[in-house]
C-alpha cells in the first residue's frame, strides 16, 4: 500500500487525540487517591490498583508534554497535576530516591532499586513545571536528575545482585535514557551541563555499545566497550537499539551533524534486517548476537513498544536523511504494526503478541505498559510527517 505524508499525519493525529488519549482519560484517572490506574484490560476495566512509579511519571510527562507542545487543553494539565501532586507526596523515600511501586493510596511497595524511576521523575516534573509554571516542580525535577547523574555508574546501588568485580558490565539503557532525559530537561540545565552530558552519552552509545563491524547495538558491554561471551554479553534488544538511535538522531539534528544522523540510520537498518521475523513478520523481542538460544523465554514475542519505536526511527530517519530505504522499511513496519497492535474495536493498542502475531495478553495496560510509548510514538510520527 502506498502512503502520502498528509494522510499519515492525519492518521497519527486522529489516533492520538480521538482514540489513545481518550482511553486513558476515561479509564485511568484516580481522582480519589491521586495518580493513575495502569492495569487496564482490553475494555478499560481495572484489574489491579497498585501504582508503578515508571508509569505514573510517564503519564505525567505525556499529558504535560502534549499540553506544552501540541495544544493547551486545560483537562490535560489537570490530569498531569493529578499525578504530579500524588507523586510529589508519596513517590520518594527519605533520601529522595524514587520507589518502584506504591499501593493505590501511596504506601511504598517496592524499594527504589534502580535509577529509572528517577529518570522518569525528572522527565515528568520538568515538563510539568513548564506546563504549570510550578517552581516546586522544577526542584523535584532537578533533584531527580542529580540522582541520575550521581548513580549512573552504579544504577542499582545496594540493590545490585551481581557479585562485584567478577564480570563487570554496563547497560545500554543508562546512557540512552540519559541522552533523551537531558534533551527533555534542556530548558532547566546549564548550557555546559547540557553539552557535556549529551556529548558523553552520544560517544558512549555510538562507540562502546555499537559493534562497528556488525553495525548492531549490544545491550551489555564491559566498562571499556568490549564484548563478553555470555548470555548478557551477547544480548541484542532490537527495540532498545532502535529507540536509542532516534534519540541520537534527535541530538544530531539539533547540532546539524549529518554524519551521526546517517550512522544512526545505518544502525536502525542493520537491526531491522537482523531482527525481522521472515516467517511471521514483526520484530523479535530479544536475540542472541551469535544465534545461540536466548536466555529470555519470551524472546520471540512481538511487543508494542518495539514496533512503535521503529516507526518513529524510520519516519525520523527518512525525514532527516531522505534515504529511500527508510521509507520502504517504514511502509513494511507500518503495515505490520497498525494491523496487529491497534485495537479498532475497543481503542488503544494491544501490548503483547505471540510470534505469529496473535494477541497474547488481553490488556491495554499493566506493570510495564502505560500511557507513554503509544502516545509518544503517535506524536513523534505526527511531527515527522507534518514536516515532510
Coordinates of C-alpha atoms in Angstrom, one line a residue:
X1 CA 0.0 0.0 0.0
X2 CA 1.2 3.5 -0.8
X3 CA 1.0 6.3 1.7
X4 CA 1.2 10.1 1.5
X5 CA 2.6 12.2 4.2
X6 CA -0.5 14.3 4.8
X7 CA -2.7 11.3 5.2
X8 CA -0.2 9.7 7.6
X9 CA -0.1 12.9 9.7
X10 CA -3.9 12.9 9.9
X11 CA -3.9 9.2 10.8
X12 CA -1.5 9.7 13.7
X13 CA -3.2 12.8 14.9
X14 CA -6.6 11.2 14.9
X15 CA -5.3 8.1 16.7
X16 CA -3.6 10.2 19.3
X17 CA -6.4 12.6 20.1
X18 CA -9.6 10.6 19.4
X19 CA -8.5 7.1 20.4
X20 CA -5.5 6.6 22.7
X21 CA -5.7 9.7 24.9
X22 CA -9.4 9.3 25.3
X23 CA -8.9 5.7 26.5
X24 CA -6.6 6.8 29.3
X25 CA -8.7 9.9 30.2
X26 CA -11.7 7.7 30.5
X27 CA -10.4 4.7 32.5
X28 CA -7.0 5.5 34.2
X29 CA -7.7 8.5 36.4
X30 CA -7.8 8.0 40.1
X31 CA -9.4 11.3 41.2
X32 CA -10.0 9.9 44.8
X33 CA -6.4 9.0 45.8
X34 CA -4.4 10.7 43.1
X35 CA -2.3 9.3 40.3
X36 CA -3.4 6.8 37.7
X37 CA -4.6 3.2 37.3
X38 CA -2.5 1.5 34.7
X39 CA -3.6 -2.2 34.9
X40 CA -6.5 -2.0 32.4
X41 CA -7.9 -4.8 30.4
X42 CA -9.0 -4.6 26.8
X43 CA -12.2 -2.8 27.7
X44 CA -10.6 -0.4 30.3
X45 CA -11.6 -2.3 33.4
X46 CA -9.2 -2.0 36.3
X47 CA -7.7 -5.4 37.3
X48 CA -5.0 -4.2 39.8
X49 CA -4.8 -0.9 41.7
X50 CA -1.0 -0.8 42.5
X51 CA 0.8 2.2 41.1
X52 CA 4.2 1.8 39.4
X53 CA 6.4 4.8 39.6
X54 CA 7.7 4.5 36.0
X55 CA 4.2 4.5 34.6
X56 CA 2.9 7.2 36.9
X57 CA 5.7 9.6 36.0
X58 CA 5.4 8.7 32.3
X59 CA 1.7 9.6 32.3
X60 CA 2.5 13.0 33.9
X61 CA 5.1 13.5 31.2
X62 CA 2.7 12.5 28.4
X63 CA 0.0 15.0 29.3
X64 CA 2.4 17.7 30.3
X65 CA 4.3 17.3 27.0
X66 CA 1.2 17.4 24.9
X67 CA 0.0 20.5 26.8
X68 CA 3.3 22.2 26.1
X69 CA 3.8 21.1 22.6
X70 CA 0.5 20.3 20.9
X71 CA -2.4 22.1 22.5
X72 CA -3.0 23.9 25.8
X73 CA -6.1 21.9 26.9
X74 CA -6.9 22.6 30.5
X75 CA -8.0 19.0 31.1
X76 CA -4.6 17.7 30.1
X77 CA -2.9 20.0 32.6
X78 CA -5.4 18.9 35.3
X79 CA -4.6 15.2 34.5
X80 CA -0.9 15.9 34.8
X81 CA -1.4 17.7 38.1
X82 CA -3.4 14.7 39.5
X83 CA -0.3 12.6 39.0
X84 CA 2.4 15.1 39.9
X85 CA 0.8 16.0 43.2
X86 CA 0.4 12.4 44.2
X87 CA 4.0 11.5 43.2
X88 CA 5.4 14.6 45.0
X89 CA 3.7 13.4 48.2
X90 CA 4.3 9.7 48.0
X91 CA 6.9 8.8 45.4
X92 CA 10.2 9.2 47.2
X93 CA 12.0 7.7 50.2
X94 CA 13.6 9.9 52.9
X95 CA 16.8 10.2 50.9
X96 CA 15.0 11.4 47.8
X97 CA 15.2 8.2 45.8
X98 CA 12.1 7.2 43.9
X99 CA 10.3 4.0 44.7
X100 CA 9.4 1.4 42.1
X101 CA 5.8 0.7 43.2
X102 CA 3.2 2.0 45.6
X103 CA -0.2 0.9 46.8
X104 CA -3.2 2.8 45.5
X105 CA -3.1 5.1 48.5
X106 CA 0.6 5.8 48.0
X107 CA 2.3 3.5 50.6
X108 CA 5.7 2.1 49.4
X109 CA 5.6 -1.4 48.0
X110 CA 8.9 -1.9 46.2
X111 CA 12.2 -0.2 47.1
X112 CA 14.0 2.3 44.8
X113 CA 16.1 -0.5 43.3
X114 CA 17.4 1.4 40.2
X115 CA 17.6 4.9 38.7
X116 CA 14.9 4.6 36.0
X117 CA 12.2 5.7 38.4
X118 CA 14.3 8.8 39.0
X119 CA 14.8 9.2 35.2
X120 CA 11.1 9.3 34.5
X121 CA 10.5 11.5 37.5
X122 CA 13.0 14.1 36.2
X123 CA 11.3 13.9 32.7
X124 CA 7.8 14.2 34.2
X125 CA 8.4 17.1 36.6
X126 CA 10.5 19.0 34.1
X127 CA 7.6 19.0 31.6
X128 CA 5.0 19.6 34.3
X129 CA 6.9 22.6 35.7
X130 CA 7.0 24.0 32.2
X131 CA 3.3 23.4 31.7
X132 CA 2.0 24.6 35.1
X133 CA 4.7 27.1 36.0
X134 CA 5.2 25.4 39.3
X135 CA 8.5 26.4 40.9
X136 CA 8.4 23.4 43.3
X137 CA 8.2 21.1 40.3
X138 CA 11.5 22.4 38.9
X139 CA 13.1 21.5 42.2
X140 CA 11.7 18.0 42.1
X141 CA 12.9 17.6 38.5
X142 CA 16.4 18.8 39.3
X143 CA 16.7 16.7 42.4
X144 CA 15.7 13.6 40.4
X145 CA 18.1 14.5 37.6
X146 CA 21.0 14.9 40.1
X147 CA 20.2 11.5 41.5
X148 CA 20.5 10.0 38.0
X149 CA 23.9 11.6 37.4
X150 CA 25.1 10.6 40.8
X151 CA 24.0 7.0 40.5
X152 CA 24.6 6.3 36.7
X153 CA 27.7 4.3 37.2
X154 CA 26.0 2.0 39.7
X155 CA 22.3 2.3 38.8
X156 CA 21.0 -0.3 41.2
X157 CA 23.3 0.7 44.1
X158 CA 22.9 -1.5 47.2
X159 CA 20.1 -3.5 45.3
X160 CA 22.6 -4.8 42.7
X161 CA 22.6 -8.6 43.0
X162 CA 25.7 -9.1 40.8
X163 CA 28.9 -10.1 42.7
X164 CA 31.4 -7.2 42.3
X165 CA 34.5 -7.5 40.2
X166 CA 34.0 -10.9 38.5
X167 CA 32.3 -9.8 35.3
X168 CA 31.8 -6.0 35.3
X169 CA 29.3 -4.8 32.7
X170 CA 27.4 -1.7 31.8
X171 CA 24.0 -1.5 30.2
X172 CA 22.8 0.5 27.1
X173 CA 19.7 1.5 29.0
X174 CA 21.6 4.0 31.1
X175 CA 23.3 6.3 28.5
X176 CA 20.4 6.1 26.1
X177 CA 17.8 7.2 28.6
X178 CA 20.2 9.8 30.0
X179 CA 20.7 11.3 26.5
X180 CA 16.9 11.6 26.0
X181 CA 16.3 12.8 29.5
X182 CA 18.9 15.5 29.1
X183 CA 17.3 16.8 26.0
X184 CA 13.9 16.8 27.8
X185 CA 15.4 19.0 30.5
X186 CA 17.3 21.3 28.3
X187 CA 15.3 24.4 29.5
X188 CA 16.4 23.7 33.1
X189 CA 20.0 22.8 32.7
X190 CA 23.1 25.0 32.5
X191 CA 24.5 25.0 28.9
X192 CA 27.7 23.4 30.0
X193 CA 26.0 20.5 31.7
X194 CA 23.7 20.0 28.7
X195 CA 26.5 19.9 26.2
X196 CA 28.8 17.7 28.3
X197 CA 26.2 15.1 29.1
X198 CA 24.9 15.0 25.5
X199 CA 28.5 14.6 24.2
X200 CA 29.4 11.9 26.6
X201 CA 26.2 9.9 26.2
X202 CA 26.4 10.0 22.4
X203 CA 30.0 9.0 22.5
X204 CA 29.3 6.1 24.8
X205 CA 26.3 4.8 22.8
X206 CA 28.0 5.1 19.4
X207 CA 31.4 3.9 20.5
X208 CA 31.0 1.4 23.4
X209 CA 27.7 -0.3 22.7
X210 CA 27.8 -0.2 18.9
X211 CA 29.7 -3.1 17.3
X212 CA 31.4 -1.3 14.5
X213 CA 31.9 -4.4 12.3
X214 CA 28.3 -5.8 12.6
X215 CA 26.6 -2.5 13.0
X216 CA 24.5 -3.9 15.8
X217 CA 23.8 -2.3 19.2
X218 CA 24.7 -4.6 22.1
X219 CA 22.7 -4.4 25.3
X220 CA 25.6 -5.0 27.7
X221 CA 29.3 -4.5 27.3
X222 CA 32.4 -4.3 29.6
X223 CA 33.2 -0.8 31.0
X224 CA 35.7 -0.3 28.1
X225 CA 33.1 -1.4 25.5
X226 CA 34.4 -4.8 24.7
X227 CA 32.1 -7.9 24.4
X228 CA 31.6 -10.7 26.9
X229 CA 30.8 -14.2 25.6
X230 CA 27.8 -14.9 27.9
X231 CA 24.1 -14.6 27.8
X232 CA 24.1 -11.0 28.9
X233 CA 27.1 -10.1 26.8
X234 CA 25.6 -11.5 23.5
X235 CA 22.1 -10.0 24.2
X236 CA 20.6 -7.9 21.4
X237 CA 17.4 -5.9 22.4
X238 CA 16.2 -4.7 19.0
X239 CA 13.7 -2.2 20.4
X240 CA 16.3 -0.6 22.7
X241 CA 18.8 -0.3 19.9
X242 CA 16.3 1.3 17.6
X243 CA 14.9 3.6 20.2
X244 CA 18.4 4.7 21.2
X245 CA 19.1 5.6 17.5
X246 CA 16.2 8.0 17.2
X247 CA 17.4 9.7 20.4
X248 CA 20.8 10.1 18.8
X249 CA 19.2 11.4 15.6
X250 CA 17.3 14.0 17.6
X251 CA 20.5 15.2 19.3
X252 CA 22.4 15.2 16.0
X253 CA 19.7 17.1 14.2
X254 CA 20.0 19.9 16.7
X255 CA 23.7 20.0 16.0
X256 CA 23.4 19.8 12.2
X257 CA 25.5 16.6 12.4
X258 CA 24.5 14.7 9.2
X259 CA 27.3 12.2 9.7
X260 CA 25.9 11.0 13.0
X261 CA 22.4 11.0 11.6
X262 CA 23.3 8.7 8.8
X263 CA 25.3 6.5 11.1
X264 CA 22.3 6.2 13.4
X265 CA 20.1 5.4 10.3
X266 CA 22.6 2.7 9.3
X267 CA 22.3 1.1 12.7
X268 CA 18.5 1.1 12.6
X269 CA 18.5 -0.6 9.2
X270 CA 21.1 -3.2 10.4
X271 CA 19.0 -4.0 13.5
X272 CA 15.8 -4.3 11.4
X273 CA 17.5 -6.7 9.0
X274 CA 18.8 -8.7 11.9
X275 CA 15.7 -8.9 14.0
X276 CA 12.8 -9.1 11.4
X277 CA 10.9 -12.4 11.6
X278 CA 10.9 -13.5 8.0
X279 CA 8.3 -16.2 8.7
X280 CA 5.6 -14.3 10.6
X281 CA 6.6 -10.7 10.3
X282 CA 7.4 -8.2 13.1
X283 CA 10.5 -7.8 15.3
X284 CA 11.7 -10.3 17.9
X285 CA 11.9 -9.1 21.4
X286 CA 15.3 -10.4 22.3
X287 CA 18.0 -12.1 20.2
X288 CA 21.5 -13.6 20.8
X289 CA 24.1 -11.9 18.7
X290 CA 25.7 -15.2 17.7
X291 CA 22.5 -17.1 17.1
X292 CA 22.5 -19.1 20.4
X293 CA 19.3 -19.8 22.3
X294 CA 18.4 -16.6 24.2
X295 CA 18.1 -16.6 27.9
X296 CA 14.8 -14.8 27.8
X297 CA 11.9 -17.3 27.3
X298 CA 9.8 -14.5 25.8
X299 CA 12.4 -13.8 23.2
X300 CA 10.1 -14.4 20.2
X301 CA 7.2 -12.3 21.4
X302 CA 6.2 -9.2 19.4
X303 CA 5.8 -6.1 21.7
X304 CA 4.1 -2.9 21.0
X305 CA 6.9 -0.5 22.1
X306 CA 9.5 -2.2 19.9
X307 CA 7.4 -1.6 16.8
X308 CA 6.3 1.9 17.7
X309 CA 9.9 3.0 18.4
X310 CA 10.8 1.5 15.0
X311 CA 8.1 3.6 13.3
X312 CA 9.5 6.8 15.0
X313 CA 13.1 5.9 14.0
X314 CA 12.1 5.2 10.4
X315 CA 10.0 8.3 10.0
X316 CA 12.6 10.5 11.5
X317 CA 15.4 8.8 9.6
X318 CA 13.6 9.3 6.3
X319 CA 12.9 13.0 7.1
X320 CA 16.4 13.7 8.2
X321 CA 18.4 11.6 5.6
X322 CA 16.0 11.3 2.7
X323 CA 17.1 7.7 2.2
X324 CA 14.5 5.7 0.3
X325 CA 15.4 2.5 2.2
X326 CA 14.0 4.2 5.3
X327 CA 10.7 4.8 3.5
X328 CA 10.5 1.2 2.2
X329 CA 11.1 -0.1 5.7
X330 CA 8.6 2.4 7.2
X331 CA 5.8 1.1 5.0
X332 CA 6.6 -2.5 5.9
X333 CA 6.7 -1.7 9.6
X334 CA 3.5 0.4 9.3
X335 CA 1.6 -2.4 7.7
X336 CA 2.5 -4.9 10.4
X337 CA 2.2 -2.6 13.4
X338 CA -1.1 -1.0 12.6
X339 CA -2.7 -4.2 11.6
X340 CA -1.6 -6.2 14.6
X341 CA -1.4 -3.8 17.7
X342 CA -4.1 -1.2 17.2
X343 CA -7.5 -2.2 18.6
X344 CA -10.1 -0.7 16.3
X345 CA -13.0 -2.1 18.3
X346 CA -12.2 -1.0 21.9
X347 CA -9.5 1.6 21.4
X348 CA -5.8 1.9 22.4
X349 CA -3.3 -0.7 21.4
X350 CA -2.5 -4.3 22.5
X351 CA 0.9 -4.7 24.0
X352 CA 1.9 -8.4 23.7
X353 CA 1.6 -10.7 20.7
X354 CA 3.0 -14.2 20.3
X355 CA 5.4 -14.9 17.4
X356 CA 2.5 -15.5 15.0
X357 CA 1.1 -12.0 15.7
X358 CA -1.8 -13.2 17.8
X359 CA -2.8 -11.3 20.9
X360 CA -1.1 -13.0 23.8
X361 CA -2.3 -10.8 26.7
X362 CA -5.7 -9.2 26.5
X363 CA -4.7 -6.0 28.2
X364 CA -4.1 -2.3 27.4
X365 CA -2.0 -1.5 30.4
X366 CA -0.2 -3.3 33.2
X367 CA 3.0 -3.2 35.2
X368 CA 5.1 -2.2 32.2
X369 CA 2.6 -0.8 29.7
X370 CA 1.0 2.5 30.4
X371 CA 0.2 5.9 28.8
X372 CA 3.6 6.5 27.2
X373 CA 5.0 4.6 24.2
X374 CA 1.8 4.7 22.2
X375 CA 1.0 8.4 22.6
X376 CA 4.7 9.4 22.4
X377 CA 5.2 7.5 19.1
X378 CA 1.9 8.8 17.6
X379 CA 3.0 12.4 18.5
X380 CA 6.5 11.9 17.2
X381 CA 5.3 10.4 13.9
X382 CA 2.8 13.1 13.5
X383 CA 5.6 15.7 13.9
X384 CA 7.8 13.9 11.3
X385 CA 5.1 13.6 8.7
X386 CA 3.9 17.2 9.2
X387 CA 7.4 18.3 8.5
X388 CA 7.7 16.3 5.2

